[in-house]
Amino acid sequence: MFHPRRTLQVLLIPLAAGLALTALPAQTASAASTLTNGGFESDGTGTATPAGWSTYSAAGQNSASFTEAGGHSGSYRLTHWSSSAYKVETYQYLSGLTNGNYKLTAWVRSGGGQNSAYIALKNCGGAEQRTDLPVSASGWIRIVVPVSVTGNQCTISINSDANAGNWLNVDDLTFASGTGGTSIHGADISSLAKSEAKGGLYRTSSGATGDAVTILKNTGMNYARLKVWVNPADGYNNKTRVLALAKRVKAAGMKLLVDFHYSDTWADPGAQSKPAAWSGHSYSRLRTDVYDHTYDVLNALKAQGTTADMVQVGNEINGGMLWSEGSTDNWAQLAGLLNSGYDAVKAVSSSTTVALHLAKGGDLSGTRWWFDNAVASGVKFDAIGLSYYGYWHGTLHDFQTTLDDAASRYGKPVFVAETAYPFRLDSEDSHENIIDTPAELVSGYPATVAGQTRWMNDVASIVEAVPNGRGLGVFYWEATWTAVAGNGWDPADASSGNGWENQALFGYDDKALPSTAWFSHR
């Protein structure tokens, strides 16, 4: 994350979903062992029950489901829409399936606003599996729903519980062998130690005071991200503090990501200042500095039994690091610095994953430019991490396009190193929040606990849908950074405030928010 700043989100203008046409009489589809008419090309425009599909509405609102022109790849799509509130399900029953693991893939769009809008696999022999439709009024988004079939049958169900004028589009469904899910359901909790030292409290959802690490673990968090500064003014987020917090993380059974900033303060796209102790060092000496510092911190972690599972060599290094020597204006030098970090990580633990981290979650061309240069310069890395904040980094469609491309173009696993969303807009302290006006929000995602929860689940669903299982998961940024006097954004200024408490995962009453449920995302 970076120094407080503000960028207005350009809101998408929702597209008209089209008018519902008069429904034809419902027909019961004959069961088959393969998905029929997944592209809705059969029967053309206006069909309430296209070939292979059935429609159900307890309130007799079958006409809210229909096919119309404007497909993802073909000519037609399925749409749910009505001028009045509606509940409708479009479904297909498959039988004669060979038992095993399957994955449904679908391309979707939605204007948002529904009480619920999801695709489910149910009656498959085990627990029903659902994936909500992300809000995307223009660009199509691919989602997946994995399931274990144990009863030789399964029902594919497209569901809307919608308000008047709400709409969704679904197209190009496939149902084939496969698995899904993500392995990382993490959060950055770098602010925690200082918060506790300054009197910060953390409570369970029921109000009992407890250890934030344990509370988050119990909601499903399985991976913690901790930043490392070299010699910060406040003495936090340095080697000693990271070692202490790492013990708690590992004791809770979580994995550990160590995020090296190679600075005494925030390193981000706008600032990559060298630590004071390295000031005036030659480029050759800086390579040694990077190696020694990285090795020192990671070897100390290993020695106390808390070996890092993943390491970021640099933080949001869009423009490089250790400016000016490590700027992207000099790729040969930047590559040397990055490889010094990589070599140090592997010298401590060959199994630790080394990630490179950019703040370009929705920037396809920028991500390609950076990693094309990195690969051409011989930079070594195991995984790609991207910051993706929807109010700064483009649409969910842009995000998926960038993430998928990075995974396939470089053949590496990808993950979201940082994302977050506000659960309210007002401040708890006197410091202005970074996101504090409705105009800054992502269309379809209100600044509520429900909006925060939906954002995280939809981001995780997009990571889950990265082809070939290359989507590792998501880290929430600064889940524990609540408003505590003395724990502001500037390590050199004890009176600096926090512009992030409305995006933490603990409320202004210090209770864990219901949005922590996203940690249990599939």
mmCIF file with all atom_site columns, N, CA and C in Angstrom, residues 478-518:
data_model
loop_
_atom_site.group_PDB
_atom_site.id
_atom_site.type_symbol
_atom_site.label_atom_id
_atom_site.label_alt_id
_atom_site.label_comp_id
_atom_site.label_asym_id
_atom_site.label_entity_id
_atom_site.label_seq_id
_atom_site.pdbx_PDB_ins_code
_atom_site.Cartn_x
_atom_site.Cartn_y
_atom_site.Cartn_z
_atom_site.occupancy
_atom_site.B_iso_or_equiv
_atom_site.pdbx_formal_charge
_atom_site.auth_seq_id
_atom_site.auth_comp_id
_atom_site.auth_asym_id
_atom_site.auth_atom_id
_atom_site.pdbx_PDB_model_num
ATOM 1   N N  . GLU A 1 478 ? -4.296  -4.753  5.295  1.00 0.00 ? 478 GLU A N  1
ATOM 2   C CA . GLU A 1 478 ? -4.373  -4.126  6.619  1.00 0.00 ? 478 GLU A CA 1
ATOM 3   C C  . GLU A 1 478 ? -5.725  -4.336  7.320  1.00 0.00 ? 478 GLU A C  1
ATOM 4   N N  . ALA A 1 479 ? -6.016  -5.613  7.546  1.00 0.00 ? 479 ALA A N  1
ATOM 5   C CA . ALA A 1 479 ? -7.259  -6.020  8.199  1.00 0.00 ? 479 ALA A CA 1
ATOM 6   C C  . ALA A 1 479 ? -7.376  -5.491  9.622  1.00 0.00 ? 479 ALA A C  1
ATOM 7   N N  . THR A 1 480 ? -6.229  -5.241  10.278 1.00 0.00 ? 480 THR A N  1
ATOM 8   C CA . THR A 1 480 ? -6.245  -4.879  11.705 1.00 0.00 ? 480 THR A CA 1
ATOM 9   C C  . THR A 1 480 ? -5.928  -3.408  11.958 1.00 0.00 ? 480 THR A C  1
ATOM 10  N N  . TRP A 1 481 ? -5.872  -2.580  10.891 1.00 0.00 ? 481 TRP A N  1
ATOM 11  C CA . TRP A 1 481 ? -5.482  -1.184  11.071 1.00 0.00 ? 481 TRP A CA 1
ATOM 12  C C  . TRP A 1 481 ? -6.690  -0.339  11.469 1.00 0.00 ? 481 TRP A C  1
ATOM 13  N N  . THR A 1 482 ? -7.072  -0.477  12.706 1.00 0.00 ? 482 THR A N  1
ATOM 14  C CA . THR A 1 482 ? -8.190  0.290   13.246 1.00 0.00 ? 482 THR A CA 1
ATOM 15  C C  . THR A 1 482 ? -7.681  1.643   13.747 1.00 0.00 ? 482 THR A C  1
ATOM 16  N N  . ALA A 1 483 ? -8.615  2.511   14.104 1.00 0.00 ? 483 ALA A N  1
ATOM 17  C CA . ALA A 1 483 ? -8.235  3.862   14.549 1.00 0.00 ? 483 ALA A CA 1
ATOM 18  C C  . ALA A 1 483 ? -7.757  3.805   15.999 1.00 0.00 ? 483 ALA A C  1
ATOM 19  N N  . VAL A 1 484 ? -6.445  3.872   16.171 1.00 0.00 ? 484 VAL A N  1
ATOM 20  C CA . VAL A 1 484 ? -5.828  3.846   17.495 1.00 0.00 ? 484 VAL A CA 1
ATOM 21  C C  . VAL A 1 484 ? -4.838  5.000   17.573 1.00 0.00 ? 484 VAL A C  1
ATOM 22  N N  . ALA A 1 485 ? -5.008  5.864   18.554 1.00 0.00 ? 485 ALA A N  1
ATOM 23  C CA . ALA A 1 485 ? -4.121  7.020   18.689 1.00 0.00 ? 485 ALA A CA 1
ATOM 24  C C  . ALA A 1 485 ? -2.663  6.570   18.741 1.00 0.00 ? 485 ALA A C  1
ATOM 25  N N  . GLY A 1 486 ? -1.824  7.191   17.907 1.00 0.00 ? 486 GLY A N  1
ATOM 26  C CA . GLY A 1 486 ? -0.408  6.847   17.877 1.00 0.00 ? 486 GLY A CA 1
ATOM 27  C C  . GLY A 1 486 ? -0.043  5.839   16.810 1.00 0.00 ? 486 GLY A C  1
ATOM 28  N N  . ASN A 1 487 ? -1.063  5.204   16.188 1.00 0.00 ? 487 ASN A N  1
ATOM 29  C CA . ASN A 1 487 ? -0.805  4.203   15.144 1.00 0.00 ? 487 ASN A CA 1
ATOM 30  C C  . ASN A 1 487 ? -1.264  4.743   13.790 1.00 0.00 ? 487 ASN A C  1
ATOM 31  N N  . GLY A 1 488 ? -0.743  5.906   13.438 1.00 0.00 ? 488 GLY A N  1
ATOM 32  C CA . GLY A 1 488 ? -1.099  6.536   12.176 1.00 0.00 ? 488 GLY A CA 1
ATOM 33  C C  . GLY A 1 488 ? -0.236  6.075   11.025 1.00 0.00 ? 488 GLY A C  1
ATOM 34  N N  . TRP A 1 489 ? -0.418  6.733   9.884  1.00 0.00 ? 489 TRP A N  1
ATOM 35  C CA . TRP A 1 489 ? 0.250   6.261   8.676  1.00 0.00 ? 489 TRP A CA 1
ATOM 36  C C  . TRP A 1 489 ? 1.730   6.624   8.610  1.00 0.00 ? 489 TRP A C  1
ATOM 37  N N  . ASP A 1 490 ? 2.162   7.643   9.366  1.00 0.00 ? 490 ASP A N  1
ATOM 38  C CA . ASP A 1 490 ? 3.542   8.113   9.262  1.00 0.00 ? 490 ASP A CA 1
ATOM 39  C C  . ASP A 1 490 ? 4.367   7.611   10.446 1.00 0.00 ? 490 ASP A C  1
ATOM 40  N N  . PRO A 1 491 ? 5.317   6.706   10.212 1.00 0.00 ? 491 PRO A N  1
ATOM 41  C CA . PRO A 1 491 ? 6.112   6.178   11.335 1.00 0.00 ? 491 PRO A CA 1
ATOM 42  C C  . PRO A 1 491 ? 6.966   7.239   12.023 1.00 0.00 ? 491 PRO A C  1
ATOM 43  N N  . ALA A 1 492 ? 7.158   8.384   11.357 1.00 0.00 ? 492 ALA A N  1
ATOM 44  C CA . ALA A 1 492 ? 7.975   9.447   11.958 1.00 0.00 ? 492 ALA A CA 1
ATOM 45  C C  . ALA A 1 492 ? 7.137   10.476  12.707 1.00 0.00 ? 492 ALA A C  1
ATOM 46  N N  . ASP A 1 493 ? 5.811   10.314  12.696 1.00 0.00 ? 493 ASP A N  1
ATOM 47  C CA . ASP A 1 493 ? 4.926   11.310  13.312 1.00 0.00 ? 493 ASP A CA 1
ATOM 48  C C  . ASP A 1 493 ? 3.863   10.594  14.137 1.00 0.00 ? 493 ASP A C  1
ATOM 49  N N  . ALA A 1 494 ? 4.040   10.611  15.443 1.00 0.00 ? 494 ALA A N  1
ATOM 50  C CA . ALA A 1 494 ? 3.128   9.897   16.341 1.00 0.00 ? 494 ALA A CA 1
ATOM 51  C C  . ALA A 1 494 ? 1.714   10.464  16.313 1.00 0.00 ? 494 ALA A C  1
ATOM 52  N N  . SER A 1 495 ? 1.565   11.689  15.829 1.00 0.00 ? 495 SER A N  1
ATOM 53  C CA . SER A 1 495 ? 0.235   12.301  15.803 1.00 0.00 ? 495 SER A CA 1
ATOM 54  C C  . SER A 1 495 ? -0.493  12.072  14.471 1.00 0.00 ? 495 SER A C  1
ATOM 55  N N  . SER A 1 496 ? 0.173   11.423  13.529 1.00 0.00 ? 496 SER A N  1
ATOM 56  C CA . SER A 1 496 ? -0.483  11.187  12.232 1.00 0.00 ? 496 SER A CA 1
ATOM 57  C C  . SER A 1 496 ? -1.655  10.230  12.419 1.00 0.00 ? 496 SER A C  1
ATOM 58  N N  . GLY A 1 497 ? -2.709  10.441  11.649 1.00 0.00 ? 497 GLY A N  1
ATOM 59  C CA . GLY A 1 497 ? -3.900  9.620   11.791 1.00 0.00 ? 497 GLY A CA 1
ATOM 60  C C  . GLY A 1 497 ? -3.906  8.452   10.822 1.00 0.00 ? 497 GLY A C  1
ATOM 61  N N  . ASN A 1 498 ? -5.026  7.733   10.868 1.00 0.00 ? 498 ASN A N  1
ATOM 62  C CA . ASN A 1 498 ? -5.201  6.548   10.024 1.00 0.00 ? 498 ASN A CA 1
ATOM 63  C C  . ASN A 1 498 ? -6.319  6.835   9.027  1.00 0.00 ? 498 ASN A C  1
ATOM 64  N N  . GLY A 1 499 ? -6.025  6.749   7.748  1.00 0.00 ? 499 GLY A N  1
ATOM 65  C CA . GLY A 1 499 ? -7.047  6.951   6.724  1.00 0.00 ? 499 GLY A CA 1
ATOM 66  C C  . GLY A 1 499 ? -7.663  5.660   6.250  1.00 0.00 ? 499 GLY A C  1
ATOM 67  N N  . TRP A 1 500 ? -7.505  4.587   7.020  1.00 0.00 ? 500 TRP A N  1
ATOM 68  C CA . TRP A 1 500 ? -7.872  3.252   6.533  1.00 0.00 ? 500 TRP A CA 1
ATOM 69  C C  . TRP A 1 500 ? -8.840  2.508   7.446  1.00 0.00 ? 500 TRP A C  1
ATOM 70  N N  . GLU A 1 501 ? -9.203  3.077   8.601  1.00 0.00 ? 501 GLU A N  1
ATOM 71  C CA . GLU A 1 501 ? -9.993  2.287   9.550  1.00 0.00 ? 501 GLU A CA 1
ATOM 72  C C  . GLU A 1 501 ? -11.355 1.874   8.994  1.00 0.00 ? 501 GLU A C  1
ATOM 73  N N  . ASN A 1 502 ? -11.852 2.610   7.984  1.00 0.00 ? 502 ASN A N  1
ATOM 74  C CA . ASN A 1 502 ? -13.135 2.230   7.383  1.00 0.00 ? 502 ASN A CA 1
ATOM 75  C C  . ASN A 1 502 ? -12.970 1.115   6.359  1.00 0.00 ? 502 ASN A C  1
ATOM 76  N N  . GLN A 1 503 ? -11.736 0.626   6.186  1.00 0.00 ? 503 GLN A N  1
ATOM 77  C CA . GLN A 1 503 ? -11.500 -0.519  5.308  1.00 0.00 ? 503 GLN A CA 1
ATOM 78  C C  . GLN A 1 503 ? -10.845 -1.689  6.059  1.00 0.00 ? 503 GLN A C  1
ATOM 79  N N  . ALA A 1 504 ? -10.792 -1.584  7.383  1.00 0.00 ? 504 ALA A N  1
ATOM 80  C CA . ALA A 1 504 ? -10.300 -2.706  8.183  1.00 0.00 ? 504 ALA A CA 1
ATOM 81  C C  . ALA A 1 504 ? -11.366 -3.806  8.200  1.00 0.00 ? 504 ALA A C  1
ATOM 82  N N  . LEU A 1 505 ? -11.039 -4.927  8.824  1.00 0.00 ? 505 LEU A N  1
ATOM 83  C CA . LEU A 1 505 ? -12.026 -6.009  8.968  1.00 0.00 ? 505 LEU A CA 1
ATOM 84  C C  . LEU A 1 505 ? -12.551 -6.091  10.400 1.00 0.00 ? 505 LEU A C  1
ATOM 85  N N  . PHE A 1 506 ? -12.280 -5.031  11.170 1.00 0.00 ? 506 PHE A N  1
ATOM 86  C CA . PHE A 1 506 ? -12.865 -4.863  12.499 1.00 0.00 ? 506 PHE A CA 1
ATOM 87  C C  . PHE A 1 506 ? -13.604 -3.532  12.498 1.00 0.00 ? 506 PHE A C  1
ATOM 88  N N  . GLY A 1 507 ? -14.803 -3.508  13.080 1.00 0.00 ? 507 GLY A N  1
ATOM 89  C CA . GLY A 1 507 ? -15.629 -2.317  13.056 1.00 0.00 ? 507 GLY A CA 1
ATOM 90  C C  . GLY A 1 507 ? -15.184 -1.269  14.065 1.00 0.00 ? 507 GLY A C  1
ATOM 91  N N  . TYR A 1 508 ? -15.897 -0.162  14.094 1.00 0.00 ? 508 TYR A N  1
ATOM 92  C CA . TYR A 1 508 ? -15.561 0.923   15.019 1.00 0.00 ? 508 TYR A CA 1
ATOM 93  C C  . TYR A 1 508 ? -15.860 0.545   16.463 1.00 0.00 ? 508 TYR A C  1
ATOM 94  N N  . ASP A 1 509 ? -16.551 -0.583  16.651 1.00 0.00 ? 509 ASP A N  1
ATOM 95  C CA . ASP A 1 509 ? -16.748 -1.148  17.997 1.00 0.00 ? 509 ASP A CA 1
ATOM 96  C C  . ASP A 1 509 ? -15.701 -2.220  18.295 1.00 0.00 ? 509 ASP A C  1
ATOM 97  N N  . ASP A 1 510 ? -14.696 -2.345  17.415 1.00 0.00 ? 510 ASP A N  1
ATOM 98  C CA . ASP A 1 510 ? -13.578 -3.287  17.542 1.00 0.00 ? 510 ASP A CA 1
ATOM 99  C C  . ASP A 1 510 ? -13.964 -4.745  17.316 1.00 0.00 ? 510 ASP A C  1
ATOM 100 N N  . LYS A 1 511 ? -15.222 -4.993  16.945 1.00 0.00 ? 511 LYS A N  1
ATOM 101 C CA . LYS A 1 511 ? -15.651 -6.371  16.686 1.00 0.00 ? 511 LYS A CA 1
ATOM 102 C C  . LYS A 1 511 ? -15.288 -6.798  15.262 1.00 0.00 ? 511 LYS A C  1
ATOM 103 N N  . ALA A 1 512 ? -14.920 -8.078  15.119 1.00 0.00 ? 512 ALA A N  1
ATOM 104 C CA . ALA A 1 512 ? -14.684 -8.629  13.789 1.00 0.00 ? 512 ALA A CA 1
ATOM 105 C C  . ALA A 1 512 ? -15.965 -8.496  12.962 1.00 0.00 ? 512 ALA A C  1
ATOM 106 N N  . LEU A 1 513 ? -15.838 -7.967  11.761 1.00 0.00 ? 513 LEU A N  1
ATOM 107 C CA . LEU A 1 513 ? -16.998 -7.736  10.913 1.00 0.00 ? 513 LEU A CA 1
ATOM 108 C C  . LEU A 1 513 ? -17.479 -9.035  10.256 1.00 0.00 ? 513 LEU A C  1
ATOM 109 N N  . PRO A 1 514 ? -18.768 -9.113  9.960  1.00 0.00 ? 514 PRO A N  1
ATOM 110 C CA . PRO A 1 514 ? -19.279 -10.287 9.235  1.00 0.00 ? 514 PRO A CA 1
ATOM 111 C C  . PRO A 1 514 ? -18.579 -10.506 7.893  1.00 0.00 ? 514 PRO A C  1
ATOM 112 N N  . SER A 1 515 ? -17.959 -9.442  7.358  1.00 0.00 ? 515 SER A N  1
ATOM 113 C CA . SER A 1 515 ? -17.251 -9.578  6.082  1.00 0.00 ? 515 SER A CA 1
ATOM 114 C C  . SER A 1 515 ? -16.022 -10.465 6.190  1.00 0.00 ? 515 SER A C  1
ATOM 115 N N  . THR A 1 516 ? -15.575 -10.778 7.409  1.00 0.00 ? 516 THR A N  1
ATOM 116 C CA . THR A 1 516 ? -14.488 -11.756 7.544  1.00 0.00 ? 516 THR A CA 1
ATOM 117 C C  . THR A 1 516 ? -14.912 -13.115 7.002  1.00 0.00 ? 516 THR A C  1
ATOM 118 N N  . ALA A 1 517 ? -16.190 -13.282 6.720  1.00 0.00 ? 517 ALA A N  1
ATOM 119 C CA . ALA A 1 517 ? -16.674 -14.534 6.115  1.00 0.00 ? 517 ALA A CA 1
ATOM 120 C C  . ALA A 1 517 ? -15.993 -14.813 4.782  1.00 0.00 ? 517 ALA A C  1
ATOM 121 N N  . TRP A 1 518 ? -15.454 -13.780 4.128  1.00 0.00 ? 518 TRP A N  1
ATOM 122 C CA . TRP A 1 518 ? -14.808 -14.020 2.835  1.00 0.00 ? 518 TRP A CA 1
ATOM 123 C C  . TRP A 1 518 ? -13.608 -14.962 2.974  1.00 0.00 ? 518 TRP A C  1
#
